[in-house]
Coordinates of C-alpha atoms and ligand atoms in Angstrom, one line a residue:
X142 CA 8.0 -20.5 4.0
X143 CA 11.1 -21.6 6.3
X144 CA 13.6 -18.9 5.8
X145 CA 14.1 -15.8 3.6
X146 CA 17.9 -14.8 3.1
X147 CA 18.2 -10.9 2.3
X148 CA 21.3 -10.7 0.7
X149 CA 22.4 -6.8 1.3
X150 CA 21.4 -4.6 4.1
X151 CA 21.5 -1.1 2.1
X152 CA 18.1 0.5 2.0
X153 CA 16.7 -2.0 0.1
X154 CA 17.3 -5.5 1.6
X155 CA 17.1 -3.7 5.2
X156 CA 13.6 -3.0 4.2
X157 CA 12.2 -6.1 2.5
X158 CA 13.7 -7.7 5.6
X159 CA 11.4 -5.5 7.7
X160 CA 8.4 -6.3 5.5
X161 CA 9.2 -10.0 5.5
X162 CA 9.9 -10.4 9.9
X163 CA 7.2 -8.2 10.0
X164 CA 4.6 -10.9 8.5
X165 CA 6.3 -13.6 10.4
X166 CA 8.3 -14.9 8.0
X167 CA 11.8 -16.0 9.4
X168 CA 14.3 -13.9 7.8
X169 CA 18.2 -13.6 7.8
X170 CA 19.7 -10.2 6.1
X171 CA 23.5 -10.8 5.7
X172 CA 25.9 -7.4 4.9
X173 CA 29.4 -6.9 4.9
X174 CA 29.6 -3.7 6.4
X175 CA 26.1 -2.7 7.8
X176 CA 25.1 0.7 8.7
X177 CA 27.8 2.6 6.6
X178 CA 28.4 6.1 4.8
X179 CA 27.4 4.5 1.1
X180 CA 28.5 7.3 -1.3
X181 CA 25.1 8.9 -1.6
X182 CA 23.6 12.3 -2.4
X183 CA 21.5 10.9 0.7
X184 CA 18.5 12.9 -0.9
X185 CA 14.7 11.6 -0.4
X186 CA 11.8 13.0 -2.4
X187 CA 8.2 13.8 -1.7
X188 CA 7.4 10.7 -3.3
X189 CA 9.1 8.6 -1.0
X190 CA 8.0 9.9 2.4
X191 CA 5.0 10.5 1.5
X192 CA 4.5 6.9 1.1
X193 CA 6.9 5.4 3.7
X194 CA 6.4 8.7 6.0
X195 CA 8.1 6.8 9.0
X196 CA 10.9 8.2 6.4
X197 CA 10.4 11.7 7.7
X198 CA 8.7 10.8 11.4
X199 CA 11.3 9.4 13.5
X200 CA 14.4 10.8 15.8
X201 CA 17.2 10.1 12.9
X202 CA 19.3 13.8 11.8
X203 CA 17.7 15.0 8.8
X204 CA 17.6 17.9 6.7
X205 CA 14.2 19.4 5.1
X206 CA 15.1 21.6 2.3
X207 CA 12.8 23.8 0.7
X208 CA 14.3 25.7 -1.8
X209 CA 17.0 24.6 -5.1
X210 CA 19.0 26.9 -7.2
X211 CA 19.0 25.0 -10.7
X212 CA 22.1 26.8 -13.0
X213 CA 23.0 26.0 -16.7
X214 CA 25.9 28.2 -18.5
X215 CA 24.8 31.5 -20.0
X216 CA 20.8 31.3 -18.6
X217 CA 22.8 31.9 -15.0
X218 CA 21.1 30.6 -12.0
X219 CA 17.1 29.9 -11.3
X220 CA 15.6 29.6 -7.6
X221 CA 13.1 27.4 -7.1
X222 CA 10.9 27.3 -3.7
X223 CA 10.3 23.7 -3.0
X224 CA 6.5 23.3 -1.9
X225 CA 7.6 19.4 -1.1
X226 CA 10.9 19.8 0.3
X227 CA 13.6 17.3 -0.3
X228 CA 14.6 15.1 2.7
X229 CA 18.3 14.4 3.2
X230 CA 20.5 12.0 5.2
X231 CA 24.1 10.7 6.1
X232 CA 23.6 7.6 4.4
X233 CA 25.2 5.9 7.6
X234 CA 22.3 7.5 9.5
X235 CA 19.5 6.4 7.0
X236 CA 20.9 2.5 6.5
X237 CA 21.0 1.9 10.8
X238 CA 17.6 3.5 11.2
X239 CA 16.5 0.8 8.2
X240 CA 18.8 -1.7 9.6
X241 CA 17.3 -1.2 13.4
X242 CA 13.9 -1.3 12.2
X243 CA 14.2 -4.7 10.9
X244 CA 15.9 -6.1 13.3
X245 CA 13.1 -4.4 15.7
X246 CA 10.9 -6.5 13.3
X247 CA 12.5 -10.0 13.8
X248 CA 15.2 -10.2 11.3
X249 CA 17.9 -11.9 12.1
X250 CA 21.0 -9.4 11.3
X251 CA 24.5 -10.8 10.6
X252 CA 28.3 -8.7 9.5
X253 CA 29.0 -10.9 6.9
X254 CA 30.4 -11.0 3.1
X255 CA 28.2 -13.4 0.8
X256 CA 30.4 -15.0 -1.3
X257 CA 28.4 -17.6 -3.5
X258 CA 24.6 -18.9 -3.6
X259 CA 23.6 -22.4 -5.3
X260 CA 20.7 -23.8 -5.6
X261 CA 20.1 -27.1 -4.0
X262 CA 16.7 -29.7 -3.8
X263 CA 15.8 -27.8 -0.4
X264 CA 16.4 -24.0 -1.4
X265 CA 19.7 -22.1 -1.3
X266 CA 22.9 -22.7 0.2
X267 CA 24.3 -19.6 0.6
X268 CA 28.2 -19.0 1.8
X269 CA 29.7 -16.4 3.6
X270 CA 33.1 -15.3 5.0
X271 CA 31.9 -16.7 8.1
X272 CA 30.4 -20.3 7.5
X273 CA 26.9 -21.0 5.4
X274 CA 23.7 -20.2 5.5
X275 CA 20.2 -22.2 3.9
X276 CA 17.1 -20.6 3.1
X277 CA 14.0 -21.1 1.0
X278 CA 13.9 -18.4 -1.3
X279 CA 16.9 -15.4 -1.8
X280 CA 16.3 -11.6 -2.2
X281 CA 19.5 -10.1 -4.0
X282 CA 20.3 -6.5 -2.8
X283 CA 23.6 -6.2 -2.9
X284 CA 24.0 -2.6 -4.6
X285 CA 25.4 -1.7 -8.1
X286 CA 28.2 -4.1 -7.4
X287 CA 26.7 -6.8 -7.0
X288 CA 29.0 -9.7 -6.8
X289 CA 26.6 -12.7 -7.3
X290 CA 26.6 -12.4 -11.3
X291 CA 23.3 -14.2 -13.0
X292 CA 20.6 -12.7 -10.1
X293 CA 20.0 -9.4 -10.6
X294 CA 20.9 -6.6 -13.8
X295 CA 24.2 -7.7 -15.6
X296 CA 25.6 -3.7 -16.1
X297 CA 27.4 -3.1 -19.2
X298 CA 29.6 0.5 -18.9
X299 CA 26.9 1.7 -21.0
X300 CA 24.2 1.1 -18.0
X301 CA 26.1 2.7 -15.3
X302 CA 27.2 6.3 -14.5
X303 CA 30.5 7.2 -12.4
X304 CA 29.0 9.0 -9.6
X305 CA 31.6 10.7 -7.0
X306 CA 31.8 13.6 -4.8
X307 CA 33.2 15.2 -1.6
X308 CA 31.7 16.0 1.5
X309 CA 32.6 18.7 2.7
X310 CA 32.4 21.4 5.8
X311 CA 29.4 23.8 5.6
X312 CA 26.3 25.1 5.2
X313 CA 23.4 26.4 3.0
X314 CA 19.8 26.4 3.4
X315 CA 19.2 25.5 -0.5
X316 CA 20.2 22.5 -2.9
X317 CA 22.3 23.4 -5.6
X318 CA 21.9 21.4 -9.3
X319 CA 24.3 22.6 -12.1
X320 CA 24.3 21.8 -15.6
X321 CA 27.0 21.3 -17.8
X322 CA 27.9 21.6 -21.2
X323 CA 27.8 18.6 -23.2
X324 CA 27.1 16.2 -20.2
X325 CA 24.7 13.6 -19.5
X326 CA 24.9 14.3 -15.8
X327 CA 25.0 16.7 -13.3
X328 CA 26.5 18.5 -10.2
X329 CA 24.7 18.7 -7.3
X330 CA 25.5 20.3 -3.4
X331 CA 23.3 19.0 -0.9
X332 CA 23.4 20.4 2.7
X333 CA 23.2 17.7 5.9
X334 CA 23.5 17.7 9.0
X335 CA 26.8 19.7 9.8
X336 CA 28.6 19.0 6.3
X337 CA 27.8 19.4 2.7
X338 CA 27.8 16.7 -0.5
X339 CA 29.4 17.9 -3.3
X340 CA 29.2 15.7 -6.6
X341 CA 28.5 15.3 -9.9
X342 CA 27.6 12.0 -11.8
X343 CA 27.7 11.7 -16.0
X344 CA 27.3 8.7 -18.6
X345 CA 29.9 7.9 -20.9
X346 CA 32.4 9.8 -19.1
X347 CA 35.5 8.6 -17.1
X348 CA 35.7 9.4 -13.3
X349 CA 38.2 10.8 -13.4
X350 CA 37.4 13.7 -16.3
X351 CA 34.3 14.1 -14.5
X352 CA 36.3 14.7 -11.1
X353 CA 38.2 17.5 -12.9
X354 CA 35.2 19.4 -13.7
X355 CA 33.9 18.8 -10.4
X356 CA 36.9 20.7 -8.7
X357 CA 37.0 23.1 -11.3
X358 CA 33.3 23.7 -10.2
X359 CA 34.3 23.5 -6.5
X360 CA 37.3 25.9 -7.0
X361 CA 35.1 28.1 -8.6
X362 CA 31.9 28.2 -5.9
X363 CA 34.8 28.4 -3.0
X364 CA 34.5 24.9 -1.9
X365 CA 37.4 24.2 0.3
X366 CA 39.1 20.2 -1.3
X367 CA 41.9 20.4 0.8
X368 CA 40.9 18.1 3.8
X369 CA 37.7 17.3 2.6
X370 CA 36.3 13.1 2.1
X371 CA 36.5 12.1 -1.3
X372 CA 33.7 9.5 -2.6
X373 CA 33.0 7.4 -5.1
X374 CA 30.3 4.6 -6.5
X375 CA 29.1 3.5 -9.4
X376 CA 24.9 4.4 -10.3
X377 CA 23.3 1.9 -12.6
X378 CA 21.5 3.9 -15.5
X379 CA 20.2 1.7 -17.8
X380 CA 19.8 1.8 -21.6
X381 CA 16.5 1.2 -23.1
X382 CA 17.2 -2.5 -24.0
X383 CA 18.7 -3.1 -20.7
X384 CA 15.3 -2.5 -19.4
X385 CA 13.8 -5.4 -22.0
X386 CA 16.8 -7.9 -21.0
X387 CA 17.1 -7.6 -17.1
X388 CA 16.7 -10.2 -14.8
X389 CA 14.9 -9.2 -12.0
X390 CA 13.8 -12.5 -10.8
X391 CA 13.9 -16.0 -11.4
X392 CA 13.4 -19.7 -9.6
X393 CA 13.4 -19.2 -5.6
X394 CA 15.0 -15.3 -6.2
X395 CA 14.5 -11.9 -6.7
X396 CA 16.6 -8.8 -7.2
X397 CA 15.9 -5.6 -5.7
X398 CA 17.1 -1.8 -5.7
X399 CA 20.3 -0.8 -7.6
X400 CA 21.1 -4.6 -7.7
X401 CA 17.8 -5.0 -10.3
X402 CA 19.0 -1.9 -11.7
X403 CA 16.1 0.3 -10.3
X404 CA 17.5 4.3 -10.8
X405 CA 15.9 6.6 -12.6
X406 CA 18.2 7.0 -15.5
X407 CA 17.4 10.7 -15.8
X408 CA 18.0 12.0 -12.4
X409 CA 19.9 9.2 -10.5
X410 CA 17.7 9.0 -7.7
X411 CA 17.3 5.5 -6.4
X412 CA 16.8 5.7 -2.6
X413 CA 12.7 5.8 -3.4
X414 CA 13.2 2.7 -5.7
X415 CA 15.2 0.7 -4.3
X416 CA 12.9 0.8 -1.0
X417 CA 9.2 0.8 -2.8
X418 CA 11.1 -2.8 -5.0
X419 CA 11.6 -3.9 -1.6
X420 CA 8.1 -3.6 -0.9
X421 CA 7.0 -5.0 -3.5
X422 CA 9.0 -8.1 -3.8
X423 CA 8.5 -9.0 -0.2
X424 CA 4.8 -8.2 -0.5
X425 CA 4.6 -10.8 -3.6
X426 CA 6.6 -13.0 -1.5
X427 CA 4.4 -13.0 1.2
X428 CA 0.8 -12.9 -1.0
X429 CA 2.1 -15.8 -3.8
X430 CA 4.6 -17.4 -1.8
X431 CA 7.6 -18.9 -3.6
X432 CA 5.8 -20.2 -6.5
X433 CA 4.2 -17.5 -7.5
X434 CA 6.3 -14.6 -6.3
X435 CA 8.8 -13.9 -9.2
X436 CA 6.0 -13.3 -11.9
X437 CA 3.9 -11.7 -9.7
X438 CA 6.8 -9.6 -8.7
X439 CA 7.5 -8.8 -12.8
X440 CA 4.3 -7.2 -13.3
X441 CA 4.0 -5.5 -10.0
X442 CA 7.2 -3.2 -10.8
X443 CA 6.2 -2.9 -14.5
X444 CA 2.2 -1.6 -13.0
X445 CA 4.3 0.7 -10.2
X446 CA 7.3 2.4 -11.9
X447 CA 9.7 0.8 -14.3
X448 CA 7.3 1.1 -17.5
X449 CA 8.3 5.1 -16.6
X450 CA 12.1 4.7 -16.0
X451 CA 12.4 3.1 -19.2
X452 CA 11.0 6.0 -20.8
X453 CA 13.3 8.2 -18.6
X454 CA 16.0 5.8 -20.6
X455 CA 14.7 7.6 -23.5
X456 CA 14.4 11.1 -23.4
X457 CA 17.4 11.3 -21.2
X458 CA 20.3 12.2 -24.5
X459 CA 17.1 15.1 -25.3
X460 CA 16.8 16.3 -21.4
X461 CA 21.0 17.0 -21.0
X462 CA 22.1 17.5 -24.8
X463 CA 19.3 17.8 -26.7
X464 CA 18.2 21.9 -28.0
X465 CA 15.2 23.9 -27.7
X466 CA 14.1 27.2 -29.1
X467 CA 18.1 27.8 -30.3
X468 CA 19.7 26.6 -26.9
X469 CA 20.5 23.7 -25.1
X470 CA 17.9 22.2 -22.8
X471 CA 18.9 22.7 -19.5
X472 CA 19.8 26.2 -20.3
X473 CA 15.8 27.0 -21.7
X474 CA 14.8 24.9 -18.3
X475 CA 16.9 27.3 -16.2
X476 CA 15.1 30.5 -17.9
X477 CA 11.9 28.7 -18.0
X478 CA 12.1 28.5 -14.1
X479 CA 12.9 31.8 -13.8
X480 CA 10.0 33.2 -15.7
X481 CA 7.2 30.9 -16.2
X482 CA 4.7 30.0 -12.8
X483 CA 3.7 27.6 -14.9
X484 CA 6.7 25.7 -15.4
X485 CA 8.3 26.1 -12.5
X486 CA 5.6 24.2 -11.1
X487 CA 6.1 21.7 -13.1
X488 CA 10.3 21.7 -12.0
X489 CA 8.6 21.6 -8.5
X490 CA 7.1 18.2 -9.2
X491 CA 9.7 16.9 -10.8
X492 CA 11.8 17.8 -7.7
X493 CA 9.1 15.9 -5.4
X494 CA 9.1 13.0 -7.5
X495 CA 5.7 13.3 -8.0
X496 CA 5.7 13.9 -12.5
X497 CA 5.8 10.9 -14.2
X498 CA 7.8 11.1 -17.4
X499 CA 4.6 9.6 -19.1
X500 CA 2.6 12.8 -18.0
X501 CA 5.8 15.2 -18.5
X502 CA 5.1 15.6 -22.5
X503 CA 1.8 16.1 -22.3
X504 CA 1.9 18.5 -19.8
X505 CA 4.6 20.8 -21.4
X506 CA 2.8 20.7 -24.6
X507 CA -0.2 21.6 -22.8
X508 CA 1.6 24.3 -21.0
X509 CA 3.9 24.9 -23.9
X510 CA 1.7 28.3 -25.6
X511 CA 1.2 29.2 -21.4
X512 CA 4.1 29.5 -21.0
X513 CA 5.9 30.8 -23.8
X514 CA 3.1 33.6 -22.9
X515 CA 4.8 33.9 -19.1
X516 CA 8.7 34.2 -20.7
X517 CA 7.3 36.7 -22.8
X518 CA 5.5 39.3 -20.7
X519 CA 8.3 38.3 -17.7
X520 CA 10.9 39.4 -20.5
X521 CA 9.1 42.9 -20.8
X522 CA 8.1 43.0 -16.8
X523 CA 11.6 42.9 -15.8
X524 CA 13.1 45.5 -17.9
X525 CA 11.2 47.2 -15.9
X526 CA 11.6 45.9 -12.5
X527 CA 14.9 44.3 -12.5
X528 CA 14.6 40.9 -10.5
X529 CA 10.9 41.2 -10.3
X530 CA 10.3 37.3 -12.3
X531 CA 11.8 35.5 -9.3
X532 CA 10.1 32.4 -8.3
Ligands
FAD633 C1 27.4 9.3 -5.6 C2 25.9 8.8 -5.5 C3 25.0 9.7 -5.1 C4 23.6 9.3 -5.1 N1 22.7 10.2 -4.6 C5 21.4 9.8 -4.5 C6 20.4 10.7 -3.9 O1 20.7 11.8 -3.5 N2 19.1 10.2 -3.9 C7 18.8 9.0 -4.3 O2 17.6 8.7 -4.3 N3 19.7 8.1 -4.8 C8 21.0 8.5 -4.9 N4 21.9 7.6 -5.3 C9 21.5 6.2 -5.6 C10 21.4 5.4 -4.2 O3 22.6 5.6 -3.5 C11 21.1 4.0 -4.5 O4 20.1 3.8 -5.5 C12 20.7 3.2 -3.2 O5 21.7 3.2 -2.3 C13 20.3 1.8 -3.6 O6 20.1 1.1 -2.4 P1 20.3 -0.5 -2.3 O7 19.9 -1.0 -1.0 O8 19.7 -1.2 -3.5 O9 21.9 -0.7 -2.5 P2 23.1 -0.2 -1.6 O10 22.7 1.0 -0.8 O11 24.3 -0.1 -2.4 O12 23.3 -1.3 -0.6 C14 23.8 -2.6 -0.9 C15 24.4 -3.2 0.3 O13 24.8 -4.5 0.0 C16 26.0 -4.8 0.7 N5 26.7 -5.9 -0.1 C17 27.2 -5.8 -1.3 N6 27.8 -6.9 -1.7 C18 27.7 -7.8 -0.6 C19 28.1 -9.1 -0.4 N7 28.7 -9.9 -1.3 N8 27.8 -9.7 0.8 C20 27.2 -8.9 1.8 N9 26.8 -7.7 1.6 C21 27.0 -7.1 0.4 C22 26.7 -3.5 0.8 O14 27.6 -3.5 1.9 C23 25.6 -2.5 0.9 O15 25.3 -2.2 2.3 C24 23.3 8.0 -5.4 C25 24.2 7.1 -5.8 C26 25.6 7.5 -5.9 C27 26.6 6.5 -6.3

């Protein structure tokens, strides 16, 4: 292979162009801005650094958080210890320590917009702002906006979720998830390094309702807006037939990370995805070379993960509106947490990342009589000792 153009430097094309230098394949990443404060929880799961731990090991500012308060109307608020805690950065910080590493790999590392890519008899001519660049073979990561329509998921309104937030000054030592009535989303506040993110995404609801209950929630908590950055980004959540239709690769490309569509649809997170589809594509790439690579690539994420994000496509409606036992669902998962070992162990691995959705059913129906047992008796225990069901 002559050249491999990464188109996008986020967390994904920065590292499929580590993977790539890193064989020895010549590699060009292109990105308009570079390192850059993407609007981003910045949240990491277990799942991810356990299997990319330079992730966690390196000198980058980080937060390890160990403990979540999950709320949902009139079940009040659950704590939850973390066992796996959730890693969290300043997206600026995590995209240059991605971005360094590649170039500390080989790749060659240009500030530029991509405007258009055509396929020619040699490869790709690709043009930027700043002149034009030819490759052999393209990998598309160029976010949930991606520009270059035809590579990559084409995102109807109904496969996205507004996702916005504030960051602003503070500090806690916990995460903070709230539920709210009648959405398909939810707030979150995750402590960093010297500030806090404040947001909330939700499907099939305009930003700017959703930004009105996000205030309302701030006002409420005693979040200071005044002052505080305002951010805003779209989060691809696919439909179940989006996941049957996508393109994630064709002739001399692939697409990787939110670009491909790759978030789970249930709880937004993408950072883990859009870095283990970098992996894979570039591995293919680099064991099948171009002719091979797009297939291969196919089945690889169908074997890894997205088999179980398109049944995350599916339950999601049940997890945020669905009801249970006379109440909504998040409000039986908040009281569930509160007084069942069991399934709070189970919200522990969801929180690491480490539950698949395939195993989730079975494992709260096999927990379900367990359970139901541990609400009982913790119903009885603490009318007796006030506070004593805390997980
Ligand atoms: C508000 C919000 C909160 C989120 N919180 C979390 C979280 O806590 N945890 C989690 O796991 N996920 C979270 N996500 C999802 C996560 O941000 C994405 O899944 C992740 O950034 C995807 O990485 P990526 O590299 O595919 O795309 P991006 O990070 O979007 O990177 C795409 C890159 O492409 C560049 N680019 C785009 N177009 C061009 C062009 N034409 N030419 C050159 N360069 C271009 C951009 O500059 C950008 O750097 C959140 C998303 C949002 C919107």
């Amino acid at each position: 292979m002559k050249r491999v153009a990464v188109l996008g430097g986020g967390p994904s094309g920065a590292f499929a162009a580590e993977t790539l230098a890193s064989a020895g394949i010549p590699t060009v990443l292109c990105d308009e801005k570079l390192a850059w404060e993407k609007p981003c929880g910045g949240g990491l799961t277990y799942k991810a650094y356990h299997q990319y731990p330079f992730l966690l090991e390196n000198p980058t500012p980080k937060r390890l958080v160990r403990e979540a308060a999950i709320g949902a109307g009139r079940a009040g608020t659950a704590r939850l210890s973390l066992d796996e805690p959730l890693l969290i950065y300043s997206r600026y910080d995590l995209n240059a320590l991605l971005l360094e590493r590649a170039a500390r790999a080989g790749a060659a590392i240009e500030k530029t917009r991509v405007t258009r890519i055509e396929r020619n008899s040699g490869g790709w001519a690709i043009t930027t702002r700043t002149g034009r660049i030819d490759a052999d073979y393209c990998v598309v990561a160029t976010g949930a906006r991606n520009p270059l329509r035809g590579f990559g998921a084409e995102l109807t309104p109904r496969d996205t979720m507004a996702a916005l937030g504030y960051l602003v000054p503070g500090d806690q030592d916990r995460i903070d998830i709230q539920f709210l009535p009648g959405l398909e989303g939810y707030i979150w506040v995750f402590p960093r390094c010297g500030h806090l993110s404040v947001g909330i995404c939700g499907k099939g609801v305009p930003a700017q309702a959703l930004r009105s209950r996000l205030e309302r929630y701030m006002a409420e908590a005693g979040f200071e807006i005044e002052g505080a950055q305002f951010y805003s980004h779209l989060l691809p959540s696919l439909e179940t037939p989006a996941w049957k239709r996508t393109q994630v690769a064709g002739e001399g490309w692939m697409a990787t990370g939110d670009a491909a569509g790759l978030v789970d649809p249930i709880t937004g997170e993408g950072l883990y995805y859009a870095v283990r589809s970098a992996d894979l594509a570039a591995r293919m790439l680099i064991g099948e070379g171009a002719a091979g690579a797009a297939a291969a690539y196919r089945r690889a994420l169908r074997r890894d993960f997205t088999g179980d994000l398109e049944l995350a496509s599916r339950l999601s409606k049940r997890v945020y509106l669905g009801r249970f036992l006379f109440g909504s669902v998040p409000e039986r998962m908040v009281q569930f947490t509160r007084r069942s070992p069991r399934f709070a162990r189970v919200m522990q691995d969801l929180f690491a990342g480490t539950q698949t959705y395939a195993g989730l059913k079975k494992r709260l129906l096999g927990n379900l009589r367990g359970s139901l047992l541990e609400v009982a008796l913790s119903f009885g225990f603490s009318r007796l000792v006030p506070g004593g069901s805390r997980t």
